Amino acid sequence: MKQEHLDVVQRVHKLFKDKGLSLAVAESCTGGLISHLITALPGASRFFQAGVVSYSEEAKKEILHVSSKTISQFGMVSEETAVVMADGVRSILNSDYALSTTGNLGPDVLDGKAKGLVFIAVCRKDKAVTQELHLEGDREENKEEAALSALRFLAEIVENDG
């Protein structure tokens, strides 16, 4: 594992273990990479409940309860969809926190959304916070950067929640 990956994954592990918190993940554009990174280190089972890769519109609707209205109004690549994805997986698993990603990694514009546009959401029971990324790499670079950015964002939120 690259040192950059290791640093952020160790930070997430330490935070969740030290605080006794649980985590669930809903991934679209990152395709399971976040879950892979979390479980690459031993001890993830102490806090990591599950990772759902909901790549298709149907999976987002059926598994995570993203409504057709949300998708038609905002698109699958949107802040609103990211929030519903995170809240959906958090509710299903009753986790303390949930993290989600949805975006267009490229190479083309998708549903009017630019290549490199990614939305990240972190939810807990009483709030959701989001981050918007505009990545400029190729598809693989964008996937890696989206996953790392999501883990960094999660760590920042959990740290700031006290």
Short mmCIF file of C-alpha atoms in Angstrom, two decimals:
data_model
loop_
_atom_site.label_atom_id
_atom_site.label_comp_id
_atom_site.label_asym_id
_atom_site.label_seq_id
_atom_site.Cartn_x
_atom_site.Cartn_y
_atom_site.Cartn_z
CA MET A 1 0.00 0.00 0.00
CA LYS A 2 1.30 3.46 -0.87
CA GLN A 3 2.32 5.57 2.14
CA GLU A 4 -0.30 8.20 1.26
CA HIS A 5 -3.00 5.51 1.41
CA LEU A 6 -1.60 3.97 4.57
CA ASP A 7 -1.55 7.29 6.42
CA VAL A 8 -5.21 8.10 5.81
CA VAL A 9 -6.40 4.53 6.44
CA GLN A 10 -4.49 4.36 9.72
CA ARG A 11 -6.04 7.70 10.72
CA VAL A 12 -9.56 6.38 10.04
CA HIS A 13 -8.87 3.11 11.87
CA LYS A 14 -7.53 4.93 14.93
CA LEU A 15 -10.42 7.41 15.07
CA PHE A 16 -13.16 4.81 14.81
CA LYS A 17 -11.52 2.35 17.21
CA ASP A 18 -10.60 4.99 19.80
CA LYS A 19 -14.10 6.49 19.76
CA GLY A 20 -15.90 3.15 19.58
CA LEU A 21 -17.80 4.18 16.46
CA SER A 22 -19.16 2.12 13.56
CA LEU A 23 -18.92 2.87 9.83
CA ALA A 24 -20.81 1.84 6.71
CA VAL A 25 -19.91 2.86 3.16
CA ALA A 26 -21.97 3.31 -0.03
CA GLU A 27 -19.80 3.62 -3.13
CA SER A 28 -20.63 4.30 -6.72
CA CYS A 29 -17.74 5.85 -8.68
CA THR A 30 -15.08 4.47 -6.33
CA GLY A 31 -16.30 0.95 -7.05
CA GLY A 32 -15.35 -0.60 -3.71
CA LEU A 33 -11.92 1.02 -3.43
CA ILE A 34 -12.80 2.75 -0.14
CA SER A 35 -13.92 -0.55 1.37
CA HIS A 36 -10.78 -2.23 0.01
CA LEU A 37 -8.53 0.41 1.59
CA ILE A 38 -10.29 0.21 4.95
CA THR A 39 -10.05 -3.58 5.05
CA ALA A 40 -6.43 -3.68 3.86
CA LEU A 41 -5.34 -3.15 7.48
CA PRO A 42 -6.10 -5.62 10.25
CA GLY A 43 -8.69 -4.66 12.82
CA ALA A 44 -11.24 -3.11 10.44
CA SER A 45 -13.88 -5.55 11.69
CA ARG A 46 -13.91 -3.65 14.99
CA PHE A 47 -15.67 -0.70 13.33
CA PHE A 48 -16.37 -1.35 9.63
CA GLN A 49 -19.82 -2.86 9.13
CA ALA A 50 -20.20 -3.08 5.36
CA GLY A 51 -19.52 -1.51 2.01
CA VAL A 52 -22.16 -1.40 -0.71
CA VAL A 53 -21.17 -0.76 -4.33
CA SER A 54 -24.33 0.68 -5.88
CA TYR A 55 -23.12 1.43 -9.36
CA SER A 56 -26.39 1.36 -11.29
CA GLU A 57 -29.42 3.57 -10.88
CA GLU A 58 -31.47 0.48 -10.01
CA ALA A 59 -29.07 -0.49 -7.20
CA LYS A 60 -29.18 3.02 -5.77
CA LYS A 61 -32.98 2.84 -5.73
CA GLU A 62 -33.45 -0.74 -4.52
CA ILE A 63 -30.63 -1.05 -1.99
CA LEU A 64 -30.08 2.50 -0.71
CA HIS A 65 -33.59 3.91 -1.21
CA VAL A 66 -32.56 6.79 -3.48
CA SER A 67 -35.87 7.91 -4.95
CA SER A 68 -36.62 8.23 -8.64
CA LYS A 69 -37.55 11.84 -7.89
CA THR A 70 -34.09 12.59 -6.44
CA ILE A 71 -32.39 11.03 -9.45
CA SER A 72 -34.62 12.74 -12.02
CA GLN A 73 -34.39 16.12 -10.27
CA PHE A 74 -30.67 16.16 -9.39
CA GLY A 75 -29.06 13.24 -11.24
CA MET A 76 -27.13 10.22 -10.06
CA VAL A 77 -24.03 12.41 -9.82
CA SER A 78 -25.21 15.01 -7.31
CA GLU A 79 -24.82 16.19 -3.75
CA GLU A 80 -28.41 15.16 -3.03
CA THR A 81 -27.88 11.61 -4.28
CA ALA A 82 -24.66 11.29 -2.27
CA VAL A 83 -26.50 12.30 0.91
CA VAL A 84 -29.36 9.86 0.34
CA MET A 85 -26.85 7.07 -0.42
CA ALA A 86 -24.95 7.69 2.81
CA ASP A 87 -28.09 8.06 4.89
CA GLY A 88 -29.55 4.93 3.29
CA VAL A 89 -26.61 2.69 4.16
CA ARG A 90 -26.34 4.25 7.62
CA SER A 91 -30.04 3.56 8.30
CA ILE A 92 -29.93 0.00 6.98
CA LEU A 93 -26.95 -0.92 9.17
CA ASN A 94 -27.66 1.47 12.06
CA SER A 95 -24.06 2.66 11.93
CA ASP A 96 -22.76 5.74 13.71
CA TYR A 97 -21.35 7.14 10.45
CA ALA A 98 -21.73 6.48 6.77
CA LEU A 99 -19.63 7.62 3.85
CA SER A 100 -20.72 7.73 0.21
CA THR A 101 -19.28 8.65 -3.17
CA THR A 102 -20.94 9.30 -6.51
CA GLY A 103 -19.35 10.90 -9.53
CA ASN A 104 -18.18 10.84 -13.11
CA LEU A 105 -14.59 9.60 -13.35
CA GLY A 106 -14.47 10.02 -17.11
CA PRO A 107 -13.52 9.88 -19.85
CA ASP A 108 -16.70 11.61 -21.13
CA VAL A 109 -19.45 13.89 -19.89
CA LEU A 110 -22.14 11.76 -18.21
CA ASP A 111 -25.73 12.97 -17.91
CA GLY A 112 -24.48 16.52 -18.33
CA LYS A 113 -21.95 16.11 -15.50
CA ALA A 114 -18.33 16.95 -16.28
CA LYS A 115 -15.56 14.38 -16.15
CA GLY A 116 -13.95 14.49 -12.71
CA LEU A 117 -17.03 15.74 -10.83
CA VAL A 118 -17.41 13.75 -7.59
CA PHE A 119 -19.66 14.22 -4.57
CA ILE A 120 -18.80 12.81 -1.15
CA ALA A 121 -21.23 12.66 1.76
CA VAL A 122 -20.67 11.81 5.41
CA CYS A 123 -23.79 11.17 7.47
CA ARG A 124 -24.54 10.51 11.06
CA LYS A 125 -28.02 10.29 12.54
CA ASP A 126 -28.55 14.01 12.94
CA LYS A 127 -26.54 15.58 10.12
CA ALA A 128 -24.99 15.22 6.71
CA VAL A 129 -22.02 17.09 5.27
CA THR A 130 -20.80 17.02 1.71
CA GLN A 131 -17.76 17.81 -0.37
CA GLU A 132 -17.57 18.44 -4.11
CA LEU A 133 -14.44 17.50 -6.06
CA HIS A 134 -13.31 18.49 -9.55
CA LEU A 135 -10.63 15.97 -10.46
CA GLU A 136 -8.41 16.28 -13.52
CA GLY A 137 -6.67 12.93 -13.86
CA ASP A 138 -7.50 9.91 -15.97
CA ARG A 139 -10.19 7.49 -14.82
CA GLU A 140 -7.92 5.43 -12.55
CA GLU A 141 -6.25 8.51 -11.02
CA ASN A 142 -9.66 10.08 -10.38
CA LYS A 143 -10.93 6.90 -8.71
CA GLU A 144 -7.93 6.78 -6.39
CA GLU A 145 -8.11 10.49 -5.57
CA ALA A 146 -11.87 10.30 -4.92
CA ALA A 147 -11.38 7.38 -2.49
CA LEU A 148 -8.52 9.08 -0.64
CA SER A 149 -10.37 12.41 -0.51
CA ALA A 150 -13.45 10.65 0.87
CA LEU A 151 -11.42 8.98 3.64
CA ARG A 152 -9.69 12.27 4.51
CA PHE A 153 -13.04 14.08 4.60
CA LEU A 154 -14.52 11.36 6.82
CA ALA A 155 -11.59 11.64 9.24
CA GLU A 156 -11.91 15.43 9.41
CA ILE A 157 -15.63 15.22 10.17
CA VAL A 158 -15.21 12.57 12.88
CA GLU A 159 -12.33 14.52 14.47
CA ASN A 160 -14.35 17.73 14.50
CA ASP A 161 -17.44 16.02 15.93
CA GLY A 162 -15.47 15.61 19.15
#
